[in-house]
C-alpha atoms as one frame of an Amber mdcrd trajectory, in Angstrom:
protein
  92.424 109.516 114.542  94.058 112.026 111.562  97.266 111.117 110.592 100.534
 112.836 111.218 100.758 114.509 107.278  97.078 114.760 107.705  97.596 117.175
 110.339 101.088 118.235 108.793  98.477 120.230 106.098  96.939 122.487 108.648
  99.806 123.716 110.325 100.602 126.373 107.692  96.722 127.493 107.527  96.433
 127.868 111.028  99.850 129.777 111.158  98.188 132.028 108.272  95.391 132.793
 110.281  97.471 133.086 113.996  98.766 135.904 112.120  95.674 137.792 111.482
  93.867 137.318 115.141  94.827 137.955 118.756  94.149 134.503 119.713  93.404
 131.096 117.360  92.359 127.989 118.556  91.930 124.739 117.157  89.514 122.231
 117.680  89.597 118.522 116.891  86.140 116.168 116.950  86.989 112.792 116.516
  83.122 110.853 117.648  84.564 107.246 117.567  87.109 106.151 119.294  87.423
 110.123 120.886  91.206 110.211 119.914  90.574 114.407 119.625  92.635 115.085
 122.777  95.960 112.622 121.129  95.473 114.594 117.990  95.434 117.925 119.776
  98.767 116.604 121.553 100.379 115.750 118.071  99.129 119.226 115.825 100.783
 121.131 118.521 103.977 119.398 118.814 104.275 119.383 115.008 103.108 123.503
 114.919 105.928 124.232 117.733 108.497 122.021 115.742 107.803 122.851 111.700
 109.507 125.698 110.509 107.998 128.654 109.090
């Protein structure tokens, strides 16, 4: 599972690149122990709640 700063680093990328497309979506692939869907759940709490 990626941590909370490690996902805290790709909130102003995708942000940069939300800007330049219609739609932007994010995809997480964690094999072992498949924690993709909690990470999904934490990048886009912390992208709704960091400031610009």
């Amino acid at each position: 599972m990626y941590s909370t700063a490690k996902l805290q680093e790709w909130v102003p990328r995708v942000r940069e690149l939300a800007r330049t497309t219609q739609e932007t979506y994010v995809f997480f692939n964690n094999h072992y122990p498949g924690k993709a869907g909690k990470n999904a759940q934490m990048f886009t709490q912390l992208f709704l709640s960091l400031p610009e």
